[in-house]
Tab-separated table of N, CA and C in Angstrom:
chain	number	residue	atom	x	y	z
A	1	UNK	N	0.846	-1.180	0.000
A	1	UNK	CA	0.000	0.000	0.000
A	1	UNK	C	0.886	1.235	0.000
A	2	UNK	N	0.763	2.051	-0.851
A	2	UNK	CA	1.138	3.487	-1.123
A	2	UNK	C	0.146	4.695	-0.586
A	3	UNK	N	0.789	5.793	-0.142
A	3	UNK	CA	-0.095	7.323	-0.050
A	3	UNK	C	-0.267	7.648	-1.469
A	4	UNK	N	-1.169	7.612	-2.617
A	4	UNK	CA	-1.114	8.256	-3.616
A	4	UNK	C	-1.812	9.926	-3.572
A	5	UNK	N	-1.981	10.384	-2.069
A	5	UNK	CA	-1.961	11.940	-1.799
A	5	UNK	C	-1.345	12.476	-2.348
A	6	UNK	N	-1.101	13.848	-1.788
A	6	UNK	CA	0.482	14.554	-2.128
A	6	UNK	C	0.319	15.854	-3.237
A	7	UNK	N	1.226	16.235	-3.641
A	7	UNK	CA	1.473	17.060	-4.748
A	7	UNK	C	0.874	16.714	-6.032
A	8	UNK	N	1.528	15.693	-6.391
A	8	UNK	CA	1.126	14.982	-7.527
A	8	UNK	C	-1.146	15.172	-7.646
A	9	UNK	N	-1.358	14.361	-6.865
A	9	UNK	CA	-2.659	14.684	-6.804
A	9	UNK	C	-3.309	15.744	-7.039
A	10	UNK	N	-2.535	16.766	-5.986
A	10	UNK	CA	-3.401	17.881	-5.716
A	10	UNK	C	-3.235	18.895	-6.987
A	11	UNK	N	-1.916	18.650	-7.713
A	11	UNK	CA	-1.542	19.034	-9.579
A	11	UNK	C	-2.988	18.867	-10.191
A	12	UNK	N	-3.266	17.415	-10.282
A	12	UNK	CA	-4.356	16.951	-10.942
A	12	UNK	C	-5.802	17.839	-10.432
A	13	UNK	N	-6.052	17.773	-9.470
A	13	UNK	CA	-7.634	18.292	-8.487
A	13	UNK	C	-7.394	20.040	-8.856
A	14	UNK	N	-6.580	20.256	-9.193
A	14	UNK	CA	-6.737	21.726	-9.579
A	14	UNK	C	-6.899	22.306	-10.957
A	15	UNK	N	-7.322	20.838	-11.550
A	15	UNK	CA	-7.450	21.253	-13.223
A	15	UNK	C	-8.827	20.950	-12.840
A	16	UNK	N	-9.759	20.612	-12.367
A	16	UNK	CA	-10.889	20.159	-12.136
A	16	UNK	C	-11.747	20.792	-11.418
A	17	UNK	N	-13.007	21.168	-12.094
A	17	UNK	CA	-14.039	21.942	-11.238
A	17	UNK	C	-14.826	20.924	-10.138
A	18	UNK	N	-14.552	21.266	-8.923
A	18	UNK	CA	-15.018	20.585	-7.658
A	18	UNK	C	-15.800	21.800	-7.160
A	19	UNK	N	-17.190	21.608	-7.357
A	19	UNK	CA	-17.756	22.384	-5.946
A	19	UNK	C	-18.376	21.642	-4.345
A	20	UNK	N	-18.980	22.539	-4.116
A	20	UNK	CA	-18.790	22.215	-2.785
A	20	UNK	C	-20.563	21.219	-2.375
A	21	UNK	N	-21.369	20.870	-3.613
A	21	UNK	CA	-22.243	20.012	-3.577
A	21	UNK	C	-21.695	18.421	-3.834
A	22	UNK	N	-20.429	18.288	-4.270
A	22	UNK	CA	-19.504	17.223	-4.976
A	22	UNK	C	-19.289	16.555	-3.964
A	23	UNK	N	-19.402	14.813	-4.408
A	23	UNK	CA	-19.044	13.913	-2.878
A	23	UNK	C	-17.660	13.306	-3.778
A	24	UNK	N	-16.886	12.610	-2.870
A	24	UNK	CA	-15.830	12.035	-3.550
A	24	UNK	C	-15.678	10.664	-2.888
A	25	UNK	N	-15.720	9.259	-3.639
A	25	UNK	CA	-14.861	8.515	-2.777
A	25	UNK	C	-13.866	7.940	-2.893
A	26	UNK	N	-13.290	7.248	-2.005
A	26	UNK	CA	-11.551	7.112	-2.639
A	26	UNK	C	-11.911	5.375	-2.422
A	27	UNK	N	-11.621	4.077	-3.250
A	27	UNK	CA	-11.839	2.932	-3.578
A	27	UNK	C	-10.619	2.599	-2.829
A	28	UNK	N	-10.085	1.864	-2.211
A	28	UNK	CA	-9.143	1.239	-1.796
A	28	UNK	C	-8.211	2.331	-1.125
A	29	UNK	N	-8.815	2.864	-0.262
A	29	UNK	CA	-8.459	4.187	0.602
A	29	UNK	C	-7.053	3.421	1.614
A	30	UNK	N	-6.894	3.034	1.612
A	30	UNK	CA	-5.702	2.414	2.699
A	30	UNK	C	-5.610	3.159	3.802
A	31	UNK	N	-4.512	3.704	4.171
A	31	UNK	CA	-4.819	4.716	5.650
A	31	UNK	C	-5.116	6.224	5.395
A	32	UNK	N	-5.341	6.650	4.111
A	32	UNK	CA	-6.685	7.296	3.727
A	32	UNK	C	-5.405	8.477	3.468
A	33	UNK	N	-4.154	8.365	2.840
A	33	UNK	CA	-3.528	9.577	2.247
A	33	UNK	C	-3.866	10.408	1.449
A	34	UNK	N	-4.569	9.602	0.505
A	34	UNK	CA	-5.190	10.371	-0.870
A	34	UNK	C	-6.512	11.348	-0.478
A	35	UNK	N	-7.401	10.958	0.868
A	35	UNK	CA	-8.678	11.368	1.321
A	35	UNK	C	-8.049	12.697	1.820
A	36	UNK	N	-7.164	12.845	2.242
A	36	UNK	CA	-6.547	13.928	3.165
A	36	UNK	C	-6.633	14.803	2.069
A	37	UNK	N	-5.797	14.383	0.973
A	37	UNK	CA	-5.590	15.480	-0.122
A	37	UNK	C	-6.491	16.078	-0.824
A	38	UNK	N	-7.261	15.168	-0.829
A	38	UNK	CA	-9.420	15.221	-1.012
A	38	UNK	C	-9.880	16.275	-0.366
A	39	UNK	N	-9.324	16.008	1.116
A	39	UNK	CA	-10.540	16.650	2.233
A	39	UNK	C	-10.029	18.214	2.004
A	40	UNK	N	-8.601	18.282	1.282
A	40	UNK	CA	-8.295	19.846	1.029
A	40	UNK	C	-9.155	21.263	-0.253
A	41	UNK	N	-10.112	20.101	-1.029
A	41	UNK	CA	-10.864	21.082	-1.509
A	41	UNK	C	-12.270	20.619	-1.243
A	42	UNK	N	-13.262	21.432	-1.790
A	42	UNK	CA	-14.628	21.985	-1.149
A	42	UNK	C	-15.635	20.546	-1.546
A	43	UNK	N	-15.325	19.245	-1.394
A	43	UNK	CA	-15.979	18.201	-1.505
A	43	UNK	C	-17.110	18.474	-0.340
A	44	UNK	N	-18.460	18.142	-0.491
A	44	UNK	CA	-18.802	18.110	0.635
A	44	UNK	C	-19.047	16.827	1.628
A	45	UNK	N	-18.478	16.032	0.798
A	45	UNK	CA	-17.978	14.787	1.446
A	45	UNK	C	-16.919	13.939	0.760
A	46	UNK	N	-15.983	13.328	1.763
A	46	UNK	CA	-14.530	12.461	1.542
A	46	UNK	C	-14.842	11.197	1.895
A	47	UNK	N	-15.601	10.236	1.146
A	47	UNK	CA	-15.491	9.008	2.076
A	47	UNK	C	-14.705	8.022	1.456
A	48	UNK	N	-14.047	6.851	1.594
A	48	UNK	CA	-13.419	5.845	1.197
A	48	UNK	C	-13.789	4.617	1.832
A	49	UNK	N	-13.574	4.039	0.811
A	49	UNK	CA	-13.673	1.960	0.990
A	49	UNK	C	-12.496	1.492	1.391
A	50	UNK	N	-12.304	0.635	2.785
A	50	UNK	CA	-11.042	-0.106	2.540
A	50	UNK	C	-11.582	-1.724	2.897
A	51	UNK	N	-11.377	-2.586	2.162
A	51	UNK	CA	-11.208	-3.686	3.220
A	51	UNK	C	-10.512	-4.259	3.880
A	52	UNK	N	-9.260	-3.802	4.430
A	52	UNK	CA	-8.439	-4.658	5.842
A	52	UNK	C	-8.890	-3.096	7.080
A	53	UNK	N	-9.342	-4.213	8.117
A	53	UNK	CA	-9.568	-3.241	9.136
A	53	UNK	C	-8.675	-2.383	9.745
A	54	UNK	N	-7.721	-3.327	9.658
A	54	UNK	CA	-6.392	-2.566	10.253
A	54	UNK	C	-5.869	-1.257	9.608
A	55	UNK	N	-6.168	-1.796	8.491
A	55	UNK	CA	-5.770	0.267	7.744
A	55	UNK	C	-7.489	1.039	7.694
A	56	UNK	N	-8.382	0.671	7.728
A	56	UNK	CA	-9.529	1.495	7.789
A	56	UNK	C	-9.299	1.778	9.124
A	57	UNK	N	-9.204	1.392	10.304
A	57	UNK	CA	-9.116	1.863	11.490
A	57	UNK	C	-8.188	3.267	11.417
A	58	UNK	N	-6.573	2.801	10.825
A	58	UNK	CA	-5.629	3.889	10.463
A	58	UNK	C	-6.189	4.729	9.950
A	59	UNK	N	-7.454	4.834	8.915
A	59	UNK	CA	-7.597	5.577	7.933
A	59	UNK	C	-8.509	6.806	9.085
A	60	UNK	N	-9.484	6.418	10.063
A	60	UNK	CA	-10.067	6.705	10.553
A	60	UNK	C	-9.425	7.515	11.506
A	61	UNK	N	-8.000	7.071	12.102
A	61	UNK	CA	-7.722	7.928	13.025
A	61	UNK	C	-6.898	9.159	12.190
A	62	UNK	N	-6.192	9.134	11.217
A	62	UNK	CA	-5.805	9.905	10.936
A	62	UNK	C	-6.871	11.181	9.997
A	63	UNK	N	-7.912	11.382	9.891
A	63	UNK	CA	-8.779	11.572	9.668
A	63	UNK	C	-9.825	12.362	11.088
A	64	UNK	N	-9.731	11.701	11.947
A	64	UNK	CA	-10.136	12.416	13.052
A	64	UNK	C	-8.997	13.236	13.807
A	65	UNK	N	-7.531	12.787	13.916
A	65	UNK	CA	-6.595	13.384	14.140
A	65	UNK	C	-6.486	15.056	13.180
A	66	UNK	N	-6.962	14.962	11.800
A	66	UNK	CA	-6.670	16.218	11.479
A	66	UNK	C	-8.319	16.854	11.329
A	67	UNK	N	-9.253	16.146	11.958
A	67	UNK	CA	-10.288	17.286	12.235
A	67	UNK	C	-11.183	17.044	10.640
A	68	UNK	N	-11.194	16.356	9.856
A	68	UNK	CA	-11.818	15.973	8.579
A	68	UNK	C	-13.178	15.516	9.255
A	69	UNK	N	-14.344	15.986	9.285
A	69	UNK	CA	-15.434	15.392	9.522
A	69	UNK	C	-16.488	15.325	8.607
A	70	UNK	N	-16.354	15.552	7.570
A	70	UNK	CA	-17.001	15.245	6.746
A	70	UNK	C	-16.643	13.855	5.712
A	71	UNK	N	-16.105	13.077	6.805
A	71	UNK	CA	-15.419	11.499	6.279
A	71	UNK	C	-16.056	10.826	6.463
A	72	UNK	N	-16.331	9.416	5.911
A	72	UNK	CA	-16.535	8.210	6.036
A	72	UNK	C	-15.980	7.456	5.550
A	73	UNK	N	-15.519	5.997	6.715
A	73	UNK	CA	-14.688	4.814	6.111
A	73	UNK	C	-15.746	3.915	5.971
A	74	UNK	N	-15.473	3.358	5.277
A	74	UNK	CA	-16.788	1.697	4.947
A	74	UNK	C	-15.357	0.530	4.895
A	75	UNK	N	-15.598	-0.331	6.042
A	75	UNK	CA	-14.747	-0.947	5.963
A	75	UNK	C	-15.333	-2.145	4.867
A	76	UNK	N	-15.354	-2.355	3.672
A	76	UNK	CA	-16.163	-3.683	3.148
A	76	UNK	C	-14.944	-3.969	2.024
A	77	UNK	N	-15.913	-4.862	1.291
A	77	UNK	CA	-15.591	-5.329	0.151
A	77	UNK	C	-15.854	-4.321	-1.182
A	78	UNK	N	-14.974	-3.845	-1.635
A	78	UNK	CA	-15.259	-2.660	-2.803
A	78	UNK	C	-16.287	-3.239	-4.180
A	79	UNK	N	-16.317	-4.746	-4.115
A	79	UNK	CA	-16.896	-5.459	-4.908
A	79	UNK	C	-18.217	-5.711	-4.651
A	80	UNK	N	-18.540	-5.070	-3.742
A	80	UNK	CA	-19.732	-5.436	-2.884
A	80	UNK	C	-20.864	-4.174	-2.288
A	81	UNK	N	-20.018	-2.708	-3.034
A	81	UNK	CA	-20.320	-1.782	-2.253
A	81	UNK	C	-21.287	-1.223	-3.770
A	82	UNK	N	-22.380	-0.637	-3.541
A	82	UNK	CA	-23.612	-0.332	-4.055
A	82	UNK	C	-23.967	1.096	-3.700
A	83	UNK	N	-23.391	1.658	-3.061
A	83	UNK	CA	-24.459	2.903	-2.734
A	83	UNK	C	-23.455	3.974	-3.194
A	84	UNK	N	-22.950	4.024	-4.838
A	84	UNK	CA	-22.393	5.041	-5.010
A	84	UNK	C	-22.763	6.283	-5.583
A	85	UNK	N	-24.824	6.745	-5.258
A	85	UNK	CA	-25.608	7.157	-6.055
A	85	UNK	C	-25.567	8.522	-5.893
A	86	UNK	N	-24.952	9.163	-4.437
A	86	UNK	CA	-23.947	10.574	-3.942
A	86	UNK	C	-23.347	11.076	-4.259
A	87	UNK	N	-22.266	9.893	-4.867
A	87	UNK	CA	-20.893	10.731	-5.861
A	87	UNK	C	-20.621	11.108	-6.805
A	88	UNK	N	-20.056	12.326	-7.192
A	88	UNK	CA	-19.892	12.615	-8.173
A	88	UNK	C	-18.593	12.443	-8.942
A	89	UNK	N	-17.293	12.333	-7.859
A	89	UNK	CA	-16.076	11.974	-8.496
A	89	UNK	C	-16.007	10.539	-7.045
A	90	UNK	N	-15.186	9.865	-8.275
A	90	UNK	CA	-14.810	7.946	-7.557
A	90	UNK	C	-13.151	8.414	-7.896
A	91	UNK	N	-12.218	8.140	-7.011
A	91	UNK	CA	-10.611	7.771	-7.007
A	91	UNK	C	-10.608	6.682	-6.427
A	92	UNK	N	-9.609	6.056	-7.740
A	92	UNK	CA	-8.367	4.569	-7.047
A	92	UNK	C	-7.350	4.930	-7.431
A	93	UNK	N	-6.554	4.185	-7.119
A	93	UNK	CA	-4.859	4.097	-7.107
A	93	UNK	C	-4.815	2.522	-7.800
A	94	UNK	N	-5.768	2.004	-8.844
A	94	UNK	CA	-5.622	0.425	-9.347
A	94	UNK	C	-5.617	-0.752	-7.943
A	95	UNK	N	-6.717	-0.147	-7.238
A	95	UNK	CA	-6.529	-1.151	-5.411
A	95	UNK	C	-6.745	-2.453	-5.792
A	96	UNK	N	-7.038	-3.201	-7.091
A	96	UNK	CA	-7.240	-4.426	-7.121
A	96	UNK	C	-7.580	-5.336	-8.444
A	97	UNK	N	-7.325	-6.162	-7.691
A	97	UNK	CA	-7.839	-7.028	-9.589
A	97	UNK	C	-8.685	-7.143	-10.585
A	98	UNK	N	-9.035	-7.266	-11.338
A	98	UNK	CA	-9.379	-7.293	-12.238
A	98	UNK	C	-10.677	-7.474	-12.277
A	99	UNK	N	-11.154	-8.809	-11.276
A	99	UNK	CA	-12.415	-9.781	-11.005
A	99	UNK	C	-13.286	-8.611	-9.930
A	100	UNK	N	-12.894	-7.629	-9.176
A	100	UNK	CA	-13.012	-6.570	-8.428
A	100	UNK	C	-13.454	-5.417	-9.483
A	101	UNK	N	-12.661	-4.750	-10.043
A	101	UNK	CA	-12.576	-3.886	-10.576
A	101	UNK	C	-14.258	-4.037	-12.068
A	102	UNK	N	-14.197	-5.009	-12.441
A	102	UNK	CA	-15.605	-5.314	-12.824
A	102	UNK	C	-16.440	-5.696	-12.162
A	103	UNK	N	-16.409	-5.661	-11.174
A	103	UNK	CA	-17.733	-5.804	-10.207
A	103	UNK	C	-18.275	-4.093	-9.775
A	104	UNK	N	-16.742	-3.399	-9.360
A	104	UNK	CA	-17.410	-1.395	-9.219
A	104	UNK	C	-17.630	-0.983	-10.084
A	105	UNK	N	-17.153	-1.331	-11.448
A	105	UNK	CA	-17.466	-0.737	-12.626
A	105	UNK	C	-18.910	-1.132	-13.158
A	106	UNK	N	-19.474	-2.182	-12.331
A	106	UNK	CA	-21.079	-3.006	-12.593
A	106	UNK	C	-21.455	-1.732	-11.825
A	107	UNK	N	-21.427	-1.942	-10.441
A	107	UNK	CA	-22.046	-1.000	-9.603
A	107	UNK	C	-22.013	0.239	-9.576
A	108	UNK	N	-21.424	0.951	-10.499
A	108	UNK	CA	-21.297	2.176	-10.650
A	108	UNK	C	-22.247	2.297	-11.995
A	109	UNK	N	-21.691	1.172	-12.652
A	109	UNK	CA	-23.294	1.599	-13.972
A	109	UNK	C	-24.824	1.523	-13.728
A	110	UNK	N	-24.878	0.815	-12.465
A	110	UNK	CA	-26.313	0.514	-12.022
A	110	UNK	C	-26.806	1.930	-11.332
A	111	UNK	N	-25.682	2.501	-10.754
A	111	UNK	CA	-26.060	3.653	-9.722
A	111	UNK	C	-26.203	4.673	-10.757
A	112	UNK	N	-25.511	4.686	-12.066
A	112	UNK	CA	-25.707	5.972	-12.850
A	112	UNK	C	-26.847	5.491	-14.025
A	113	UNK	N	-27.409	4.367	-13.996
A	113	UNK	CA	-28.897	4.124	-14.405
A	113	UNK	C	-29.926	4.440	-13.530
A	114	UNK	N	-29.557	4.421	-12.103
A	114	UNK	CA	-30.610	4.671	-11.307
A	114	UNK	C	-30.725	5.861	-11.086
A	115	UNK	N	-29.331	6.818	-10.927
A	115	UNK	CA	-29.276	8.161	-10.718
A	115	UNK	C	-28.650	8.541	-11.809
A	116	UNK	N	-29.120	9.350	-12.785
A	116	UNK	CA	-28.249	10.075	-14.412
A	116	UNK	C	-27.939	11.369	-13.463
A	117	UNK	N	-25.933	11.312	-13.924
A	117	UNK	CA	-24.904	12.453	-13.506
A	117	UNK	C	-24.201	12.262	-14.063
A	118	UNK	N	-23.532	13.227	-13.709
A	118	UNK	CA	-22.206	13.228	-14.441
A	118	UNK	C	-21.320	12.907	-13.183
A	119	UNK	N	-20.516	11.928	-13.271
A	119	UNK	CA	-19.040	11.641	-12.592
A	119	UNK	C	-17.681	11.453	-12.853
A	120	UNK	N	-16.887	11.762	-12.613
A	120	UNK	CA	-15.739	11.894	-12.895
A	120	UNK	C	-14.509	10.916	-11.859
A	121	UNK	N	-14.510	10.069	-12.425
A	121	UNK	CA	-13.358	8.829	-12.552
A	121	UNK	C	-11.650	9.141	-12.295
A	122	UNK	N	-11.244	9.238	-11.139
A	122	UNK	CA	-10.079	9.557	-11.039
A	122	UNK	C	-8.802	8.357	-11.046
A	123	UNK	N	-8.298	7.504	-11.998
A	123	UNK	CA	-7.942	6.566	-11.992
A	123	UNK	C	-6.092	6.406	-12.360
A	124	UNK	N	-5.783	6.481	-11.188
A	124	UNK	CA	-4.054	5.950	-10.953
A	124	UNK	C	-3.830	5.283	-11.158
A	125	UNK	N	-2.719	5.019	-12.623
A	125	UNK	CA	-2.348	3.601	-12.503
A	125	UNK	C	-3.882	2.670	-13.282
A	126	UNK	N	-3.896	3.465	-14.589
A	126	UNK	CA	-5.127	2.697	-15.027
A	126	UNK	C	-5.164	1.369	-15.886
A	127	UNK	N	-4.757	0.388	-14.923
A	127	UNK	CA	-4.352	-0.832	-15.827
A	127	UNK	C	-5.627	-0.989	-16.174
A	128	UNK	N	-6.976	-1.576	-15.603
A	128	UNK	CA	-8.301	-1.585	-16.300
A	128	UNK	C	-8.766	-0.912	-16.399
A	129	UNK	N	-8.086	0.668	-17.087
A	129	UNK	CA	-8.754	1.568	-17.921
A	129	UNK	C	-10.022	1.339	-19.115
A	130	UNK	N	-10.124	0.106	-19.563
A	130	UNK	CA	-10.833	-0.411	-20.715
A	130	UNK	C	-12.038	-1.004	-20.095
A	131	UNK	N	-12.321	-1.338	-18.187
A	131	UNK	CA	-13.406	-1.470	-18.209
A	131	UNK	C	-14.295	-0.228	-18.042
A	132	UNK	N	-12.738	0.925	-17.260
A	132	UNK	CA	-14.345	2.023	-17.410
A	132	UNK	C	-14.557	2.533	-18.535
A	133	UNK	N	-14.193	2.664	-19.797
A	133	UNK	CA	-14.568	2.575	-20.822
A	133	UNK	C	-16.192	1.599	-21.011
A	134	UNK	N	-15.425	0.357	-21.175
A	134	UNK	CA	-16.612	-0.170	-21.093
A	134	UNK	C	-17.943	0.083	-20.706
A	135	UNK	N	-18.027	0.825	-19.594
A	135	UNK	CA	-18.947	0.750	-18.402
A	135	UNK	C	-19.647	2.831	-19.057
A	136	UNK	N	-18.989	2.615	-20.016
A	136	UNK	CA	-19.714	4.597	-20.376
A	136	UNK	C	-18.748	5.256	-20.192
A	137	UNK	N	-17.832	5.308	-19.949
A	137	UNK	CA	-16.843	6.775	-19.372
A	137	UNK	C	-16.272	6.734	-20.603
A	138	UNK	N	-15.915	8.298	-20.739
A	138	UNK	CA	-14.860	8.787	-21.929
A	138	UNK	C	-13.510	9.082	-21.108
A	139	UNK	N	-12.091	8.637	-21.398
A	139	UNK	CA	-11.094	9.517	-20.906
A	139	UNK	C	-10.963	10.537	-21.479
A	140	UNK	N	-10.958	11.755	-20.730
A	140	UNK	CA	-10.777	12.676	-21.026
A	140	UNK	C	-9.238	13.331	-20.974
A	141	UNK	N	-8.510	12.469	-19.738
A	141	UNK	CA	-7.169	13.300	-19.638
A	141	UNK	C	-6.274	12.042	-19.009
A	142	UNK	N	-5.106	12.392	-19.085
A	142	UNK	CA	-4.320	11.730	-18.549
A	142	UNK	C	-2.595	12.497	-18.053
A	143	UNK	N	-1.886	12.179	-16.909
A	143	UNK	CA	-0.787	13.428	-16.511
A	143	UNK	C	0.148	12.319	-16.753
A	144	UNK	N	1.142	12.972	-17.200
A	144	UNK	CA	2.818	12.856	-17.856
A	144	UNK	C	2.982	11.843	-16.905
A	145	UNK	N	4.051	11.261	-17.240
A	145	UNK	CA	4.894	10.342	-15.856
A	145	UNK	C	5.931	11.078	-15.380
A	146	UNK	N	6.160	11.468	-14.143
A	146	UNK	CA	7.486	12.272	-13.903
A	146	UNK	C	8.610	11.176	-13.416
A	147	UNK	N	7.955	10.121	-13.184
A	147	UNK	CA	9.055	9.098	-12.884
A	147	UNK	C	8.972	7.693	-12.945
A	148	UNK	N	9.562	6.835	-13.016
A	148	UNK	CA	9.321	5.608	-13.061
A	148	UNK	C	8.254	5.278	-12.487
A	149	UNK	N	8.859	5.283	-11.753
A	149	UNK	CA	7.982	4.726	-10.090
A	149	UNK	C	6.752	4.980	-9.780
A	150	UNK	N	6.079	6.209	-10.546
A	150	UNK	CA	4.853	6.517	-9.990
A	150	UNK	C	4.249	6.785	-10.868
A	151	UNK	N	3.021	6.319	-11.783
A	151	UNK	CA	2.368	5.831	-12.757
A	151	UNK	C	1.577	6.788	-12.698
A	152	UNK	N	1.251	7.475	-14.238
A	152	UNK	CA	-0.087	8.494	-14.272
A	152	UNK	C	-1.017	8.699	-13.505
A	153	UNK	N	-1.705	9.678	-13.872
A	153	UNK	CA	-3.782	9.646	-12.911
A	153	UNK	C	-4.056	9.749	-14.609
A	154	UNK	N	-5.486	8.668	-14.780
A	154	UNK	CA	-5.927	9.053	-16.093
A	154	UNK	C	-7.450	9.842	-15.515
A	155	UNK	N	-7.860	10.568	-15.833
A	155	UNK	CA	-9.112	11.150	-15.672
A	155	UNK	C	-10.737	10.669	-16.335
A	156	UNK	N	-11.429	10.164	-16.006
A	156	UNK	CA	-12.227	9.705	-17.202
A	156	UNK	C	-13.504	10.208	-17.132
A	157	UNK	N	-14.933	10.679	-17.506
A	157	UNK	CA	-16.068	11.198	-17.198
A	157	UNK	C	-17.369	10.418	-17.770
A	158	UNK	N	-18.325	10.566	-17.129
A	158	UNK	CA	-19.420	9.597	-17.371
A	158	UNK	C	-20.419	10.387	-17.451
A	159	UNK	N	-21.013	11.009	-18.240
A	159	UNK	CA	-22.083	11.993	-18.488
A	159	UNK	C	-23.369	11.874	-18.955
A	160	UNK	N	-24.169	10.993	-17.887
A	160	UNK	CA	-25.377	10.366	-18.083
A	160	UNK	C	-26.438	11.413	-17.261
A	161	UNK	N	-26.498	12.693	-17.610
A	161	UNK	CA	-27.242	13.366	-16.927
A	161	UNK	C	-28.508	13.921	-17.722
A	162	UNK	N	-28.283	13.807	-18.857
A	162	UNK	CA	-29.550	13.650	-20.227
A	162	UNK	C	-29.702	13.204	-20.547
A	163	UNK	N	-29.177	11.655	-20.312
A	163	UNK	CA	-28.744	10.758	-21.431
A	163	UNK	C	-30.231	9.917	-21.084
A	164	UNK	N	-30.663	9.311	-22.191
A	164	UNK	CA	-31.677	8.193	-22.145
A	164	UNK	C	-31.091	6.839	-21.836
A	165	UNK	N	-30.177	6.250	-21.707
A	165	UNK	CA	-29.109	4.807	-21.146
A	165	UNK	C	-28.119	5.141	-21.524
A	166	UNK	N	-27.646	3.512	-21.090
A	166	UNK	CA	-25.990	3.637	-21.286
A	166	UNK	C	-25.989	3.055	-22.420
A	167	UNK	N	-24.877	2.588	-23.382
A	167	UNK	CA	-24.494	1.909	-24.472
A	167	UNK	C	-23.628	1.173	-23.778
A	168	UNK	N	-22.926	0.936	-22.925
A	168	UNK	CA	-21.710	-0.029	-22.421
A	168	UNK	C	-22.488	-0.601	-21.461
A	169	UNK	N	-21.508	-1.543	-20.897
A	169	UNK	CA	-22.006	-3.012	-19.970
A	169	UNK	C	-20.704	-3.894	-19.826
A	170	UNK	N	-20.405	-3.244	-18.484
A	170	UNK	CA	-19.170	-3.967	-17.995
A	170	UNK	C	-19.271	-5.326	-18.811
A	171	UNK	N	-19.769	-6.674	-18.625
A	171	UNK	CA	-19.749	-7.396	-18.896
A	171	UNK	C	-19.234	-8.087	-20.480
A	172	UNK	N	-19.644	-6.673	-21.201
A	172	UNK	CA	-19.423	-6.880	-22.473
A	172	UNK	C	-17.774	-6.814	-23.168
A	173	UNK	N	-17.435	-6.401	-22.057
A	173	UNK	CA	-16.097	-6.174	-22.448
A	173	UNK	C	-15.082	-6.819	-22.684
A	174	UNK	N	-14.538	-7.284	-23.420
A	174	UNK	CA	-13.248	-8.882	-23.530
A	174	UNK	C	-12.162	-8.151	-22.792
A	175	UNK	N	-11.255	-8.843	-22.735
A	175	UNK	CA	-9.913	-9.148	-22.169
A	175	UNK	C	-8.898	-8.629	-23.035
């Protein structure tokens, strides 16, 4: 587990219109570095998914340690989590495999059939970039590599807020 917080991030969140009706959650929040960097603009909510307790607990104290109360941790299964019908921007850092990663990309198309918005996809390290494709999103952007070691943010948007359905379906997507 990595902090993908930081500079780098906060580069990215400042090309981006965030107001202060905007929820954000962070998918595989670990001890919640990236939420911190979150909780620094006008979201009106920071919440994140982790599933090992031991870092959602971390995530939680450091989070109450700097006075962030407009947080929530869900300690679960990210594959399992359904109620993303609040948010308007979703961040990962690539928290997981593949068999995962099409299961939020299901649940995120169900929530933007049930609720039409627009959301915006903040995705580090977008090895299954092609399911949110799949799933409706356009990439819209993607930032330079400044170093080996630390792999793009691709940006992607889902703009089902007039839209009559989706045309994609996780499922449909090959390998």
């Amino acid at each position: 587990h990595s902090n993908s917080g930081g500079p780098d991030l906060e580069k990215l969140l400042r090309t981006l219109f965030i107001s202060s009706s905007d929820q954000v959650i962070d998918i595989g929040c670990g001890k919640g570095g990236a939420m911190l960097t979150l909780a620094k603009y006008p979201f009106a909510r920071v919440d994140g998914i982790e599933i090992a307790p031991n870092l959602a607990r971390t995530a939680k104290e450091n989070l109450r340690r700097l006075r962030i109360s407009n947080a929530a941790i869900f300690c679960c299964d990210a594959s399992e989590f359904k109620n993303f019908d609040e948010y308007t921007y979703v961040y990962m850092y690539n928290p997981f495999p593949e068999i995962v990663m099409r299961s939020v990309m299901e649940n995120l198309l169900i929530s933007l059939q049930r609720r039409k918005r627009k959301v915006t996809l903040i995705y580090k390290n977008a090895i299954f970039g092609y399911l949110a494709l799949g799933a409706g999103f356009r990439k819209v952007s993607e930032t330079a590599q400044t170093h080996p070691h630390y792999p793009p943010f691709s940006v992607y948007v889902a703009d089902f807020a007039g839209s009559t359905g989706l045309n994609g379906r996780v499922a449909d997507v090959g390998v």
